[in-house]
């Protein structure tokens, strides 16, 4: 089992759009396995390859009884804008903000073997699909915040004390971090 280090806000890989996967084989299968193990070790709901320093369009997810991965996802969204729910991110530890997102999402892409697949959902799954696809486009959830929440998030990230928070999370990630979409100490409403 390989648990990989999760990159923290400030790392340039999190702001760089990921490249399409063009080679399907044992290396990609190992990447998906390692990402799933890493996501599970920190009780995450989703994990995108850039979050572990790999600039490829791949993410894993675990929402309720749905577990999987998507390679080269193409996102579609719809439905009404969901009431704001608290969202957090494994790459922005210690912060969580209420963020509206469309209530339905679908990604079309491939599995690790190159076979086509479609994942569609509402609620937390829809939020996860949107959040992870944002990562692949070099975007963090804090970029979508508005008004006072955006100002607060950016100020807290710039705060010298935030590096202490990030360092503490790095040191104890597997035992203290809860879900990246609420729960535990991670993503809790402010």
Tab-separated table of C-alpha atoms in Angstrom:
chain	number	residue	atom	x	y	z
A	1	UNK	CA	0.000	0.000	0.000
A	2	UNK	CA	1.371	3.420	-0.970
A	3	UNK	CA	0.040	6.509	0.746
A	4	UNK	CA	1.133	9.596	-1.160
A	5	UNK	CA	1.759	13.102	0.159
A	6	UNK	CA	-1.081	15.488	-0.588
A	7	UNK	CA	0.050	18.845	-1.958
A	8	UNK	CA	-1.068	21.940	-0.065
A	9	UNK	CA	-2.289	25.284	-1.431
A	10	UNK	CA	0.693	27.260	-2.677
A	11	UNK	CA	2.124	24.324	-4.637
A	12	UNK	CA	2.150	25.333	-8.331
A	13	UNK	CA	0.896	21.912	-9.471
A	14	UNK	CA	-2.499	22.763	-7.932
A	15	UNK	CA	-2.801	25.797	-10.225
A	16	UNK	CA	-1.666	24.094	-13.425
A	17	UNK	CA	-4.239	22.502	-15.748
A	18	UNK	CA	-3.582	18.755	-15.926
A	19	UNK	CA	-2.674	16.962	-19.151
A	20	UNK	CA	-4.902	14.398	-20.844
A	21	UNK	CA	-3.935	10.788	-20.178
A	22	UNK	CA	-2.744	9.186	-23.408
A	23	UNK	CA	-1.211	5.946	-22.142
A	24	UNK	CA	-3.313	3.319	-20.416
A	25	UNK	CA	-1.379	0.541	-18.740
A	26	UNK	CA	0.139	-0.697	-15.496
A	27	UNK	CA	1.530	2.725	-14.488
A	28	UNK	CA	-1.902	4.316	-14.715
A	29	UNK	CA	-3.464	1.380	-12.843
A	30	UNK	CA	-0.880	1.817	-10.061
A	31	UNK	CA	-1.550	5.562	-9.925
A	32	UNK	CA	-5.299	4.961	-9.519
A	33	UNK	CA	-4.662	2.338	-6.810
A	34	UNK	CA	-2.275	4.629	-4.909
A	35	UNK	CA	-4.702	7.560	-5.201
A	36	UNK	CA	-7.573	5.436	-3.884
A	37	UNK	CA	-5.470	4.207	-0.958
A	38	UNK	CA	-4.349	7.756	-0.193
A	39	UNK	CA	-7.919	9.107	-0.386
A	40	UNK	CA	-9.165	6.358	1.924
A	41	UNK	CA	-6.284	6.821	4.391
A	42	UNK	CA	-7.311	10.444	4.959
A	43	UNK	CA	-11.081	9.792	4.803
A	44	UNK	CA	-11.421	11.880	1.666
A	45	UNK	CA	-14.412	11.894	-0.636
A	46	UNK	CA	-12.298	12.579	-3.711
A	47	UNK	CA	-8.703	13.039	-4.789
A	48	UNK	CA	-7.366	14.485	-8.049
A	49	UNK	CA	-3.951	13.556	-9.440
A	50	UNK	CA	-2.574	17.129	-9.147
A	51	UNK	CA	-3.203	16.901	-5.394
A	52	UNK	CA	-0.470	14.264	-5.220
A	53	UNK	CA	1.803	16.133	-7.623
A	54	UNK	CA	0.831	14.324	-10.832
A	55	UNK	CA	-0.312	16.600	-13.657
A	56	UNK	CA	-2.714	14.138	-15.284
A	57	UNK	CA	-6.504	14.271	-15.727
A	58	UNK	CA	-7.416	11.532	-13.242
A	59	UNK	CA	-9.472	11.560	-10.065
A	60	UNK	CA	-10.784	9.031	-7.580
A	61	UNK	CA	-13.939	9.268	-5.473
A	62	UNK	CA	-15.811	7.513	-2.666
A	63	UNK	CA	-19.300	8.835	-1.916
A	64	UNK	CA	-21.535	6.565	0.134
A	65	UNK	CA	-21.573	3.238	-1.719
A	66	UNK	CA	-20.128	4.635	-4.967
A	67	UNK	CA	-16.390	4.177	-5.369
A	68	UNK	CA	-14.404	4.713	-8.511
A	69	UNK	CA	-12.129	6.784	-10.665
A	70	UNK	CA	-12.380	8.744	-13.887
A	71	UNK	CA	-9.667	9.374	-16.468
A	72	UNK	CA	-9.965	12.395	-18.790
A	73	UNK	CA	-13.346	13.506	-17.412
A	74	UNK	CA	-15.615	15.882	-19.283
A	75	UNK	CA	-18.034	17.597	-16.888
A	76	UNK	CA	-21.675	18.492	-17.476
A	77	UNK	CA	-23.693	20.289	-14.801
A	78	UNK	CA	-27.347	21.104	-14.402
A	79	UNK	CA	-30.246	21.379	-12.081
A	80	UNK	CA	-30.886	24.214	-9.714
A	81	UNK	CA	-28.034	25.718	-7.797
A	82	UNK	CA	-27.963	23.661	-4.629
A	83	UNK	CA	-28.340	25.404	-1.342
A	84	UNK	CA	-24.931	26.217	-0.026
A	85	UNK	CA	-23.227	23.244	1.613
A	86	UNK	CA	-19.951	23.300	3.486
A	87	UNK	CA	-17.056	22.347	1.287
A	88	UNK	CA	-13.428	21.823	2.154
A	89	UNK	CA	-10.407	20.398	0.428
A	90	UNK	CA	-7.567	18.078	1.338
A	91	UNK	CA	-5.215	20.608	-0.290
A	92	UNK	CA	-6.587	23.522	1.744
A	93	UNK	CA	-6.516	21.948	5.226
A	94	UNK	CA	-8.328	23.408	8.170
A	95	UNK	CA	-10.717	25.581	6.179
A	96	UNK	CA	-14.314	24.951	5.168
A	97	UNK	CA	-16.842	27.324	3.632
A	98	UNK	CA	-20.406	27.185	2.446
A	99	UNK	CA	-20.390	27.083	-1.345
A	100	UNK	CA	-23.305	26.791	-3.769
A	101	UNK	CA	-22.948	24.319	-6.642
A	102	UNK	CA	-25.391	22.949	-9.226
A	103	UNK	CA	-27.388	20.029	-7.829
A	104	UNK	CA	-26.586	17.574	-10.639
A	105	UNK	CA	-23.389	16.614	-12.435
A	106	UNK	CA	-22.163	14.018	-14.884
A	107	UNK	CA	-18.648	13.206	-16.037
A	108	UNK	CA	-17.877	11.201	-19.137
A	109	UNK	CA	-14.428	9.726	-19.507
A	110	UNK	CA	-12.570	6.445	-19.259
A	111	UNK	CA	-11.541	3.971	-16.628
A	112	UNK	CA	-7.897	3.021	-16.089
A	113	UNK	CA	-8.046	0.510	-18.964
A	114	UNK	CA	-9.367	3.076	-21.442
A	115	UNK	CA	-12.937	1.729	-21.428
A	116	UNK	CA	-15.560	4.496	-21.620
A	117	UNK	CA	-17.550	5.304	-18.508
A	118	UNK	CA	-20.081	7.809	-17.228
A	119	UNK	CA	-20.618	8.823	-13.601
A	120	UNK	CA	-23.708	10.851	-12.783
A	121	UNK	CA	-25.120	12.031	-9.484
A	122	UNK	CA	-26.813	14.588	-7.307
A	123	UNK	CA	-25.989	16.029	-3.901
A	124	UNK	CA	-22.581	15.124	-2.493
A	125	UNK	CA	-21.627	13.071	-5.562
A	126	UNK	CA	-22.440	15.994	-7.873
A	127	UNK	CA	-20.394	18.297	-5.634
A	128	UNK	CA	-17.485	15.833	-5.657
A	129	UNK	CA	-17.489	15.475	-9.459
A	130	UNK	CA	-17.408	19.267	-9.840
A	131	UNK	CA	-14.752	19.769	-7.140
A	132	UNK	CA	-12.385	17.132	-8.545
A	133	UNK	CA	-12.815	18.323	-12.140
A	134	UNK	CA	-11.970	21.836	-10.930
A	135	UNK	CA	-8.669	20.438	-9.586
A	136	UNK	CA	-7.867	19.052	-13.020
A	137	UNK	CA	-8.401	22.540	-14.462
A	138	UNK	CA	-6.032	24.162	-11.936
A	139	UNK	CA	-8.844	25.580	-9.813
A	140	UNK	CA	-9.445	25.282	-6.046
A	141	UNK	CA	-12.816	25.567	-4.356
A	142	UNK	CA	-11.703	28.760	-2.598
A	143	UNK	CA	-11.552	30.384	-6.051
A	144	UNK	CA	-15.338	29.956	-6.284
A	145	UNK	CA	-16.078	31.658	-2.967
A	146	UNK	CA	-17.717	35.065	-3.016
A	147	UNK	CA	-17.790	38.143	-0.846
A	148	UNK	CA	-16.722	37.935	2.783
A	149	UNK	CA	-16.004	34.200	2.618
A	150	UNK	CA	-13.555	34.651	-0.259
A	151	UNK	CA	-11.856	37.541	1.503
A	152	UNK	CA	-11.635	35.519	4.727
A	153	UNK	CA	-10.272	32.396	2.991
A	154	UNK	CA	-7.582	34.296	1.131
A	155	UNK	CA	-6.571	36.200	4.260
A	156	UNK	CA	-6.352	32.984	6.287
A	157	UNK	CA	-4.264	31.266	3.601
A	158	UNK	CA	-1.896	34.274	3.443
A	159	UNK	CA	-1.644	34.376	7.243
A	160	UNK	CA	1.741	33.214	8.476
A	161	UNK	CA	-0.033	30.954	10.974
A	162	UNK	CA	-1.678	29.006	8.162
A	163	UNK	CA	1.622	27.297	7.368
A	164	UNK	CA	1.595	25.976	10.948
A	165	UNK	CA	-1.900	24.575	10.346
A	166	UNK	CA	-0.777	22.997	7.080
A	167	UNK	CA	2.343	21.537	8.693
A	168	UNK	CA	0.264	20.051	11.505
A	169	UNK	CA	-2.092	18.451	9.029
A	170	UNK	CA	0.786	17.049	7.009
A	171	UNK	CA	2.150	15.430	10.165
A	172	UNK	CA	-1.079	13.844	11.309
A	173	UNK	CA	-3.169	13.571	8.140
A	174	UNK	CA	-4.075	9.891	8.312
A	175	UNK	CA	-5.434	10.026	11.854
A	176	UNK	CA	-6.994	13.474	12.160
A	177	UNK	CA	-8.381	14.532	8.787
A	178	UNK	CA	-12.076	13.949	8.121
A	179	UNK	CA	-13.923	14.097	4.840
A	180	UNK	CA	-13.041	16.852	2.426
A	181	UNK	CA	-16.757	17.591	2.082
A	182	UNK	CA	-17.690	18.031	5.729
A	183	UNK	CA	-17.316	15.770	8.713
A	184	UNK	CA	-14.495	15.361	11.168
A	185	UNK	CA	-12.376	18.429	11.661
A	186	UNK	CA	-12.051	18.959	7.949
A	187	UNK	CA	-14.482	21.115	6.061
A	188	UNK	CA	-16.458	21.953	9.175
A	189	UNK	CA	-18.579	25.091	8.912
A	190	UNK	CA	-16.906	28.168	10.243
